[in-house]
Coordinates of C-alpha atoms in Angstrom, one line a residue:
M18 CA -8.0 0.4 20.3
D19 CA -4.4 0.7 21.2
F20 CA -2.7 4.1 21.0
A21 CA 0.5 2.5 19.6
K22 CA -1.6 0.8 16.9
L23 CA -3.3 4.1 16.0
L24 CA 0.1 5.9 15.9
N25 CA 1.6 3.2 13.7
S26 CA -1.3 3.4 11.4
V27 CA -1.0 7.2 11.2
N28 CA 2.8 7.1 10.6
S29 CA 2.3 4.8 7.6
I30 CA 0.3 7.6 5.8
K31 CA 2.5 9.4 3.3
E32 CA 0.3 12.3 2.1
E33 CA 0.2 15.7 3.9
F34 CA -3.6 15.5 3.8
P35 CA -4.7 12.0 3.0
P36 CA -8.0 11.3 1.3
V37 CA -10.0 10.7 4.5
H38 CA -13.2 11.5 2.6
L39 CA -12.7 8.2 0.8
W40 CA -12.2 6.1 3.9
D41 CA -15.2 4.7 5.9
P42 CA -13.8 2.1 8.3
E43 CA -15.7 0.8 11.4
L44 CA -16.0 3.1 14.4
C45 CA -13.6 2.2 17.2
E46 CA -15.6 2.3 20.4
G47 CA -14.3 3.1 23.9
V48 CA -11.7 5.6 22.9
E49 CA -11.9 9.1 24.3
M50 CA -10.2 11.9 22.2
R51 CA -11.0 15.5 22.9
I52 CA -9.7 19.0 21.8
D53 CA -10.5 21.7 24.3
R54 CA -11.1 25.4 23.6
E55 CA -7.4 26.2 24.3
G56 CA -6.4 23.9 21.4
N57 CA -5.1 21.2 23.8
W58 CA -5.6 17.5 22.6
F59 CA -6.4 14.7 25.0
Y60 CA -6.3 10.9 24.7
Q61 CA -8.2 9.0 27.4
G62 CA -8.2 12.1 29.6
S63 CA -4.4 12.6 29.3
I64 CA -3.0 15.7 27.4
I65 CA -1.1 14.9 24.3
G66 CA 2.0 17.2 24.7
R67 CA 4.0 16.4 21.6
K68 CA 3.3 19.0 19.0
K69 CA 4.3 16.7 16.1
L70 CA 1.8 14.1 17.1
K71 CA -1.0 16.6 17.3
I72 CA 0.0 17.9 13.8
L73 CA -0.1 14.4 12.5
F74 CA -3.5 13.7 14.0
S75 CA -4.8 17.0 12.6
R76 CA -4.0 15.8 9.1
I77 CA -6.4 12.9 9.4
L78 CA -9.3 14.7 10.9
K79 CA -12.6 14.3 9.1
L80 CA -15.9 16.2 9.6
E81 CA -18.9 13.9 9.1
N82 CA -22.5 14.7 10.1
N83 CA -21.3 17.5 12.5
N84 CA -18.9 15.1 14.3
Y85 CA -15.2 15.0 14.1
F86 CA -13.2 11.8 13.6
L87 CA -9.6 10.7 13.4
V88 CA -9.7 8.3 10.4
T89 CA -7.3 5.9 8.9
P90 CA -8.0 3.3 6.3
V91 CA -8.7 0.7 9.0
E92 CA -10.2 2.5 12.0
K93 CA -12.2 5.6 13.0
V94 CA -12.2 7.4 16.3
I95 CA -14.6 10.1 17.4
V96 CA -13.1 13.3 18.6
K97 CA -15.0 15.6 20.9
V98 CA -14.3 19.2 20.1
D99 CA -15.1 22.2 22.3
L100 CA -15.0 24.9 19.7
A101 CA -12.9 23.9 16.7
P102 CA -9.9 21.6 15.9
Y103 CA -7.7 24.5 14.8
M104 CA -6.9 27.7 16.6
I105 CA -5.6 30.7 14.7
V106 CA -2.7 32.0 16.8
D107 CA -0.9 34.4 14.5
Y108 CA -1.1 36.1 11.1
E109 CA 1.0 37.7 8.3
I110 CA -0.1 40.7 6.2
N111 CA 1.5 42.3 3.2
D112 CA 2.7 45.9 3.2
S113 CA -0.6 47.3 1.5
K114 CA -2.7 45.5 4.2
T115 CA -4.8 43.7 1.6
K116 CA -3.6 40.1 1.9
I117 CA -3.9 38.3 5.3
I118 CA -2.4 34.8 5.9
L119 CA -3.7 33.1 9.1
N120 CA -1.5 30.6 11.0
T121 CA -2.8 27.8 13.1
N122 CA -1.5 26.2 16.2
L123 CA -0.9 23.1 14.1
D124 CA 1.5 24.4 11.6
L125 CA -1.0 25.1 8.8
S126 CA -1.2 28.6 7.1
I127 CA -4.3 29.6 5.2
P128 CA -5.2 32.9 3.3
L129 CA -8.2 34.7 4.6
D130 CA -10.1 34.6 1.2
K131 CA -13.3 33.3 -0.4
N132 CA -12.3 29.6 0.4
H133 CA -11.4 30.4 4.0
E134 CA -14.1 32.8 5.1
L135 CA -14.3 34.5 8.5
E136 CA -17.6 34.3 10.3
I137 CA -18.6 35.4 13.8
K138 CA -20.8 32.8 15.6
M139 CA -22.7 33.1 18.8
I140 CA -21.7 30.2 21.2
G141 CA -23.9 30.7 24.3
N142 CA -23.6 34.4 25.0
E143 CA -20.2 34.7 23.4
S144 CA -19.3 36.0 19.9
I145 CA -16.5 33.9 18.6
P146 CA -14.7 34.4 15.3
F147 CA -14.2 31.2 13.1
V148 CA -12.6 30.7 9.8
K149 CA -13.0 27.8 7.4
V150 CA -9.7 25.9 7.4
R151 CA -10.1 22.9 5.2
D152 CA -12.8 20.4 4.1
G153 CA -15.5 21.9 6.3
I154 CA -13.2 21.9 9.3
E155 CA -13.1 25.2 11.1
G156 CA -10.6 27.1 13.3
F157 CA -11.4 29.7 15.9
I158 CA -9.5 32.8 16.1
S159 CA -7.6 33.6 19.3
R160 CA -8.6 36.8 21.1
S161 CA -5.2 38.5 20.5
V162 CA -5.3 37.8 16.7
F163 CA -8.9 38.9 16.5
Y164 CA -8.1 42.3 18.2
S165 CA -5.2 42.7 15.7
L166 CA -7.7 42.0 12.8
I167 CA -10.0 44.6 14.2
D168 CA -7.1 47.1 14.2
I169 CA -6.4 46.3 10.6
A170 CA -10.0 46.7 9.6
L171 CA -10.0 50.1 11.3
S172 CA -6.9 51.2 9.4
Q173 CA -8.6 50.0 6.1
G174 CA -11.3 52.5 6.6
K175 CA -14.9 52.5 7.7
D176 CA -17.7 50.9 5.8
T177 CA -20.7 53.2 5.5
S178 CA -23.1 50.4 6.2
G179 CA -22.4 50.7 10.1
E180 CA -20.4 47.4 10.1
L181 CA -16.7 47.0 10.6
T182 CA -15.3 45.1 7.6
L183 CA -12.0 43.5 7.1
E184 CA -10.7 43.1 3.5
S185 CA -8.3 40.4 2.5
F186 CA -7.6 38.9 -1.0
N187 CA -10.5 41.1 -2.4
C188 CA -13.1 39.6 0.0
K189 CA -14.8 41.5 2.7
F190 CA -15.6 40.0 6.1
S191 CA -17.9 41.5 8.7
L192 CA -16.3 41.9 12.2
G193 CA -19.5 43.3 13.8
E194 CA -21.5 46.5 14.0
L195 CA -19.9 49.8 14.7
T196 CA -21.4 51.6 17.7

């Protein structure tokens, strides 16, 4: 697979989020794409520096059988992902601190709500907060944003169950046990 060919194929797609769930082309072998735990994208071991290109690629990501793929109508490339394709790097909150919007490193904003749930997962011996972004694809929450969410949860009041919970869009999310 030629990178220029992939780029031309991606550039021809008009929808913001094309219907990748409907596409099932042949797997293109011998291509190495990777997203590291810092949110950096790599092609054949070289970093992809252009943010616009990473955003374009993020729009054609597909999760299939616990594997990530870049998919166009004519080709499919496996993407190795260290944690998650998206990284939550900022947030917005309303004045009453009841509605939180999470912002990703790839210019996508999502509400923290019942469709975009927050979950703490153990990866090795590390607790890492994840949020559902779209179509089963997750994003991990950066440490600084997670600390801010903890502060918001503390300002919202303590839960009597012994857990610290964060409320957003009338949903409660556990941030862990209070000690």
